[in-house]
mmCIF file with all atom_site columns, C-alpha atoms in Angstrom:
data_model
loop_
_atom_site.group_PDB
_atom_site.id
_atom_site.type_symbol
_atom_site.label_atom_id
_atom_site.label_alt_id
_atom_site.label_comp_id
_atom_site.label_asym_id
_atom_site.label_entity_id
_atom_site.label_seq_id
_atom_site.pdbx_PDB_ins_code
_atom_site.Cartn_x
_atom_site.Cartn_y
_atom_site.Cartn_z
_atom_site.occupancy
_atom_site.B_iso_or_equiv
_atom_site.pdbx_formal_charge
_atom_site.auth_seq_id
_atom_site.auth_comp_id
_atom_site.auth_asym_id
_atom_site.auth_atom_id
_atom_site.pdbx_PDB_model_num
ATOM 1   C CA . GLN A 1 1   ? -0.039  0.043  -0.044  1.00 91.00 ? 28  GLN A CA 1
ATOM 2   C CA . VAL A 1 2   ? 1.449   3.458  -1.063  1.00 93.00 ? 29  VAL A CA 1
ATOM 3   C CA . GLN A 1 3   ? 1.988   5.663  1.773   1.00 95.00 ? 30  GLN A CA 1
ATOM 4   C CA . LEU A 1 4   ? 3.166   9.593  2.089   1.00 98.00 ? 31  LEU A CA 1
ATOM 5   C CA . VAL A 1 5   ? 3.738   10.401 5.643   1.00 98.00 ? 32  VAL A CA 1
ATOM 6   C CA . GLU A 1 6   ? 4.355   14.272 6.299   1.00 98.00 ? 33  GLU A CA 1
ATOM 7   C CA . SER A 1 7   ? 6.291   15.502 9.255   1.00 98.00 ? 34  SER A CA 1
ATOM 8   C CA . GLY A 1 8   ? 8.018   18.671 10.612  1.00 98.00 ? 35  GLY A CA 1
ATOM 9   C CA . GLY A 1 9   ? 5.128   20.896 11.197  1.00 98.00 ? 36  GLY A CA 1
ATOM 10  C CA . GLY A 1 10  ? 4.543   22.550 14.381  1.00 98.00 ? 37  GLY A CA 1
ATOM 11  C CA . LEU A 1 11  ? 4.140   25.933 16.117  1.00 98.00 ? 38  LEU A CA 1
ATOM 12  C CA . VAL A 1 12  ? 6.759   28.593 15.180  1.00 98.00 ? 39  VAL A CA 1
ATOM 13  C CA . GLN A 1 13  ? 6.890   32.266 15.660  1.00 98.00 ? 40  GLN A CA 1
ATOM 14  C CA . ALA A 1 14  ? 6.642   34.695 12.510  1.00 97.00 ? 41  ALA A CA 1
ATOM 15  C CA . GLY A 1 15  ? 9.911   34.991 10.839  1.00 97.00 ? 42  GLY A CA 1
ATOM 16  C CA . GLY A 1 16  ? 10.994  31.352 11.835  1.00 98.00 ? 43  GLY A CA 1
ATOM 17  C CA . SER A 1 17  ? 11.542  28.469 9.645   1.00 98.00 ? 44  SER A CA 1
ATOM 18  C CA . LEU A 1 18  ? 10.429  24.842 9.388   1.00 98.00 ? 45  LEU A CA 1
ATOM 19  C CA . ARG A 1 19  ? 11.274  21.965 7.125   1.00 98.00 ? 46  ARG A CA 1
ATOM 20  C CA . LEU A 1 20  ? 8.602   19.646 5.980   1.00 98.00 ? 47  LEU A CA 1
ATOM 21  C CA . THR A 1 21  ? 9.158   16.004 4.937   1.00 98.00 ? 48  THR A CA 1
ATOM 22  C CA . CYS A 1 22  ? 7.140   13.818 3.124   1.00 98.00 ? 49  CYS A CA 1
ATOM 23  C CA . ALA A 1 23  ? 8.453   10.192 3.123   1.00 98.00 ? 50  ALA A CA 1
ATOM 24  C CA . ALA A 1 24  ? 7.097   7.949  0.460   1.00 97.00 ? 51  ALA A CA 1
ATOM 25  C CA . SER A 1 25  ? 6.828   4.157  0.607   1.00 96.00 ? 52  SER A CA 1
ATOM 26  C CA . ARG A 1 26  ? 5.805   1.666  -2.111  1.00 95.00 ? 53  ARG A CA 1
ATOM 27  C CA . MET A 1 27  ? 6.466   4.474  -4.638  1.00 94.00 ? 54  MET A CA 1
ATOM 28  C CA . SER A 1 28  ? 9.112   6.264  -6.014  1.00 95.00 ? 55  SER A CA 1
ATOM 29  C CA . VAL A 1 29  ? 9.425   10.078 -5.678  1.00 96.00 ? 56  VAL A CA 1
ATOM 30  C CA . THR A 1 30  ? 11.846  10.080 -8.481  1.00 95.00 ? 57  THR A CA 1
ATOM 31  C CA . THR A 1 31  ? 9.523   8.840  -11.187 1.00 95.00 ? 58  THR A CA 1
ATOM 32  C CA . SER A 1 32  ? 6.627   10.749 -9.727  1.00 96.00 ? 59  SER A CA 1
ATOM 33  C CA . THR A 1 33  ? 5.323   14.560 -9.730  1.00 97.00 ? 60  THR A CA 1
ATOM 34  C CA . MET A 1 34  ? 5.504   15.298 -6.129  1.00 98.00 ? 61  MET A CA 1
ATOM 35  C CA . THR A 1 35  ? 3.337   18.264 -4.594  1.00 98.00 ? 62  THR A CA 1
ATOM 36  C CA . TRP A 1 36  ? 3.025   20.170 -1.557  1.00 98.00 ? 63  TRP A CA 1
ATOM 37  C CA . TYR A 1 37  ? -0.430  21.659 -1.039  1.00 98.00 ? 64  TYR A CA 1
ATOM 38  C CA . ARG A 1 38  ? -1.716  23.505 1.801   1.00 97.00 ? 65  ARG A CA 1
ATOM 39  C CA . GLN A 1 39  ? -5.185  24.086 3.296   1.00 97.00 ? 66  GLN A CA 1
ATOM 40  C CA . ALA A 1 40  ? -6.283  26.587 5.876   1.00 95.00 ? 67  ALA A CA 1
ATOM 41  C CA . PRO A 1 41  ? -9.568  26.448 7.695   1.00 91.00 ? 68  PRO A CA 1
ATOM 42  C CA . GLY A 1 42  ? -12.520 27.870 5.587   1.00 94.00 ? 69  GLY A CA 1
ATOM 43  C CA . LYS A 1 43  ? -10.131 28.251 2.454   1.00 95.00 ? 70  LYS A CA 1
ATOM 44  C CA . GLN A 1 44  ? -9.704  26.035 -0.503  1.00 96.00 ? 71  GLN A CA 1
ATOM 45  C CA . ARG A 1 45  ? -6.715  23.856 -0.829  1.00 96.00 ? 72  ARG A CA 1
ATOM 46  C CA . GLU A 1 46  ? -3.853  25.619 -2.753  1.00 95.00 ? 73  GLU A CA 1
ATOM 47  C CA . LEU A 1 47  ? -0.755  24.266 -4.519  1.00 96.00 ? 74  LEU A CA 1
ATOM 48  C CA . VAL A 1 48  ? 2.612   25.277 -2.561  1.00 97.00 ? 75  VAL A CA 1
ATOM 49  C CA . ALA A 1 49  ? 5.302   23.778 -4.540  1.00 97.00 ? 76  ALA A CA 1
ATOM 50  C CA . ARG A 1 50  ? 5.912   21.080 -7.058  1.00 97.00 ? 77  ARG A CA 1
ATOM 51  C CA . ILE A 1 51  ? 8.778   18.854 -8.221  1.00 97.00 ? 78  ILE A CA 1
ATOM 52  C CA . THR A 1 52  ? 8.646   16.833 -11.315 1.00 96.00 ? 79  THR A CA 1
ATOM 53  C CA . SER A 1 53  ? 10.380  13.627 -12.041 1.00 94.00 ? 80  SER A CA 1
ATOM 54  C CA . SER A 1 54  ? 12.701  15.658 -14.291 1.00 94.00 ? 81  SER A CA 1
ATOM 55  C CA . GLY A 1 55  ? 13.459  17.890 -11.299 1.00 94.00 ? 82  GLY A CA 1
ATOM 56  C CA . SER A 1 56  ? 11.511  20.916 -12.608 1.00 95.00 ? 83  SER A CA 1
ATOM 57  C CA . LYS A 1 57  ? 10.076  23.023 -9.741  1.00 94.00 ? 84  LYS A CA 1
ATOM 58  C CA . VAL A 1 58  ? 6.835   25.027 -9.767  1.00 92.00 ? 85  VAL A CA 1
ATOM 59  C CA . TYR A 1 59  ? 5.693   27.309 -7.116  1.00 92.00 ? 86  TYR A CA 1
ATOM 60  C CA . ALA A 1 60  ? 2.641   28.942 -6.394  1.00 90.00 ? 87  ALA A CA 1
ATOM 61  C CA . ASP A 1 61  ? 2.091   31.956 -8.467  1.00 77.00 ? 88  ASP A CA 1
ATOM 62  C CA . SER A 1 62  ? 2.841   34.158 -5.256  1.00 70.00 ? 89  SER A CA 1
ATOM 63  C CA . ASP A 1 63  ? 5.950   36.192 -5.088  1.00 65.00 ? 90  ASP A CA 1
ATOM 64  C CA . SER A 1 64  ? 6.011   35.549 -1.349  1.00 75.00 ? 91  SER A CA 1
ATOM 65  C CA . VAL A 1 65  ? 6.264   31.639 -1.617  1.00 88.00 ? 92  VAL A CA 1
ATOM 66  C CA . LYS A 1 66  ? 8.596   31.826 -4.323  1.00 83.00 ? 93  LYS A CA 1
ATOM 67  C CA . ASP A 1 67  ? 11.102  33.897 -2.365  1.00 88.00 ? 94  ASP A CA 1
ATOM 68  C CA . ARG A 1 68  ? 10.671  31.859 1.004   1.00 94.00 ? 95  ARG A CA 1
ATOM 69  C CA . PHE A 1 69  ? 9.959   28.058 0.203   1.00 96.00 ? 96  PHE A CA 1
ATOM 70  C CA . THR A 1 70  ? 11.975  25.546 -1.491  1.00 96.00 ? 97  THR A CA 1
ATOM 71  C CA . ILE A 1 71  ? 11.144  22.196 -2.515  1.00 97.00 ? 98  ILE A CA 1
ATOM 72  C CA . SER A 1 72  ? 13.614  19.371 -2.902  1.00 97.00 ? 99  SER A CA 1
ATOM 73  C CA . ARG A 1 73  ? 13.859  15.764 -3.154  1.00 97.00 ? 100 ARG A CA 1
ATOM 74  C CA . ASP A 1 74  ? 16.349  13.012 -1.926  1.00 97.00 ? 101 ASP A CA 1
ATOM 75  C CA . ASN A 1 75  ? 16.043  10.053 -4.287  1.00 95.00 ? 102 ASN A CA 1
ATOM 76  C CA . ALA A 1 76  ? 18.062  7.849  -1.779  1.00 96.00 ? 103 ALA A CA 1
ATOM 77  C CA . LYS A 1 77  ? 15.361  8.404  0.874   1.00 97.00 ? 104 LYS A CA 1
ATOM 78  C CA . ASN A 1 78  ? 12.540  8.426  -1.498  1.00 98.00 ? 105 ASN A CA 1
ATOM 79  C CA . THR A 1 79  ? 11.671  11.835 0.583   1.00 98.00 ? 106 THR A CA 1
ATOM 80  C CA . VAL A 1 80  ? 10.571  15.319 -0.572  1.00 98.00 ? 107 VAL A CA 1
ATOM 81  C CA . TYR A 1 81  ? 11.036  18.477 1.617   1.00 98.00 ? 108 TYR A CA 1
ATOM 82  C CA . LEU A 1 82  ? 9.657   21.749 1.728   1.00 98.00 ? 109 LEU A CA 1
ATOM 83  C CA . GLN A 1 83  ? 12.147  24.211 3.369   1.00 98.00 ? 110 GLN A CA 1
ATOM 84  C CA . MET A 1 84  ? 9.924   27.364 4.533   1.00 98.00 ? 111 MET A CA 1
ATOM 85  C CA . THR A 1 85  ? 11.596  30.326 5.750   1.00 97.00 ? 112 THR A CA 1
ATOM 86  C CA . GLU A 1 86  ? 10.389  33.751 7.126   1.00 96.00 ? 113 GLU A CA 1
ATOM 87  C CA . LEU A 1 87  ? 7.321   32.170 7.912   1.00 96.00 ? 114 LEU A CA 1
ATOM 88  C CA . ARG A 1 88  ? 4.005   34.433 8.395   1.00 94.00 ? 115 ARG A CA 1
ATOM 89  C CA . PRO A 1 89  ? 0.969   33.948 10.195  1.00 95.00 ? 116 PRO A CA 1
ATOM 90  C CA . GLU A 1 90  ? -1.045  33.720 6.923   1.00 93.00 ? 117 GLU A CA 1
ATOM 91  C CA . ASP A 1 91  ? 1.180   30.490 6.203   1.00 95.00 ? 118 ASP A CA 1
ATOM 92  C CA . THR A 1 92  ? -0.744  28.896 9.024   1.00 96.00 ? 119 THR A CA 1
ATOM 93  C CA . ALA A 1 93  ? -2.309  25.654 7.407   1.00 97.00 ? 120 ALA A CA 1
ATOM 94  C CA . ASN A 1 94  ? -2.494  21.980 7.064   1.00 98.00 ? 121 ASN A CA 1
ATOM 95  C CA . TYR A 1 95  ? 0.222   21.035 4.540   1.00 98.00 ? 122 TYR A CA 1
ATOM 96  C CA . LEU A 1 96  ? -0.410  18.061 2.418   1.00 98.00 ? 123 LEU A CA 1
ATOM 97  C CA . CYS A 1 97  ? 1.808   15.997 0.193   1.00 98.00 ? 124 CYS A CA 1
ATOM 98  C CA . ASN A 1 98  ? 0.644   14.727 -2.913  1.00 98.00 ? 125 ASN A CA 1
ATOM 99  C CA . SER A 1 99  ? 1.869   12.317 -5.674  1.00 97.00 ? 126 SER A CA 1
ATOM 100 C CA . ASN A 1 100 ? 1.078   11.584 -9.183  1.00 96.00 ? 127 ASN A CA 1
ATOM 101 C CA . ASP A 1 101 ? 2.798   8.663  -10.591 1.00 92.00 ? 128 ASP A CA 1
ATOM 102 C CA . LEU A 1 102 ? 3.576   7.765  -14.320 1.00 88.00 ? 129 LEU A CA 1
ATOM 103 C CA . ARG A 1 103 ? 0.288   5.824  -14.695 1.00 91.00 ? 130 ARG A CA 1
ATOM 104 C CA . GLY A 1 104 ? -1.710  8.728  -13.263 1.00 90.00 ? 131 GLY A CA 1
ATOM 105 C CA . ARG A 1 105 ? -2.351  7.318  -9.930  1.00 94.00 ? 132 ARG A CA 1
ATOM 106 C CA . ILE A 1 106 ? -2.720  10.133 -7.211  1.00 96.00 ? 133 ILE A CA 1
ATOM 107 C CA . TYR A 1 107 ? -1.902  9.516  -3.440  1.00 97.00 ? 134 TYR A CA 1
ATOM 108 C CA . TRP A 1 108 ? -2.203  11.978 -0.529  1.00 97.00 ? 135 TRP A CA 1
ATOM 109 C CA . GLY A 1 109 ? -0.747  12.080 2.676   1.00 97.00 ? 136 GLY A CA 1
ATOM 110 C CA . GLN A 1 110 ? -2.633  12.953 5.968   1.00 96.00 ? 137 GLN A CA 1
ATOM 111 C CA . GLY A 1 111 ? -0.802  16.099 6.439   1.00 97.00 ? 138 GLY A CA 1
ATOM 112 C CA . THR A 1 112 ? 1.069   18.338 8.991   1.00 98.00 ? 139 THR A CA 1
ATOM 113 C CA . GLN A 1 113 ? 0.086   21.046 10.765  1.00 98.00 ? 140 GLN A CA 1
ATOM 114 C CA . VAL A 1 114 ? 1.883   24.522 10.582  1.00 98.00 ? 141 VAL A CA 1
ATOM 115 C CA . THR A 1 115 ? 1.126   27.183 12.946  1.00 98.00 ? 142 THR A CA 1
ATOM 116 C CA . VAL A 1 116 ? 2.880   30.531 12.728  1.00 97.00 ? 143 VAL A CA 1
ATOM 117 C CA . SER A 1 117 ? 2.146   32.721 15.608  1.00 97.00 ? 144 SER A CA 1
ATOM 118 C CA . SER A 1 118 ? 2.554   36.749 15.351  1.00 93.00 ? 145 SER A CA 1
#
């Protein structure tokens, strides 16, 4: 059974940093498109960052995210990361890892909560 397990969330003060981890099992992050989404209470889920099998990266169409967040992948560990810096209260959300493999199968993790206090 494919599993995506997120970790690394928590409570942080504004201006702080967190690194989220998405550990995959029974699937390859190398050959899949891996995406971080986030969903805040009462808001729609939104794409934060994506890395494709070729290594191309896409970030939310938001200057603030592009400048502060970095998605990366460790093929040996079969893990995807989201490094977040200069966190703001508006970054508070549940962050979810998503995969889309070569056959178009889509999987989701349970998410990790990020709370940024002002």
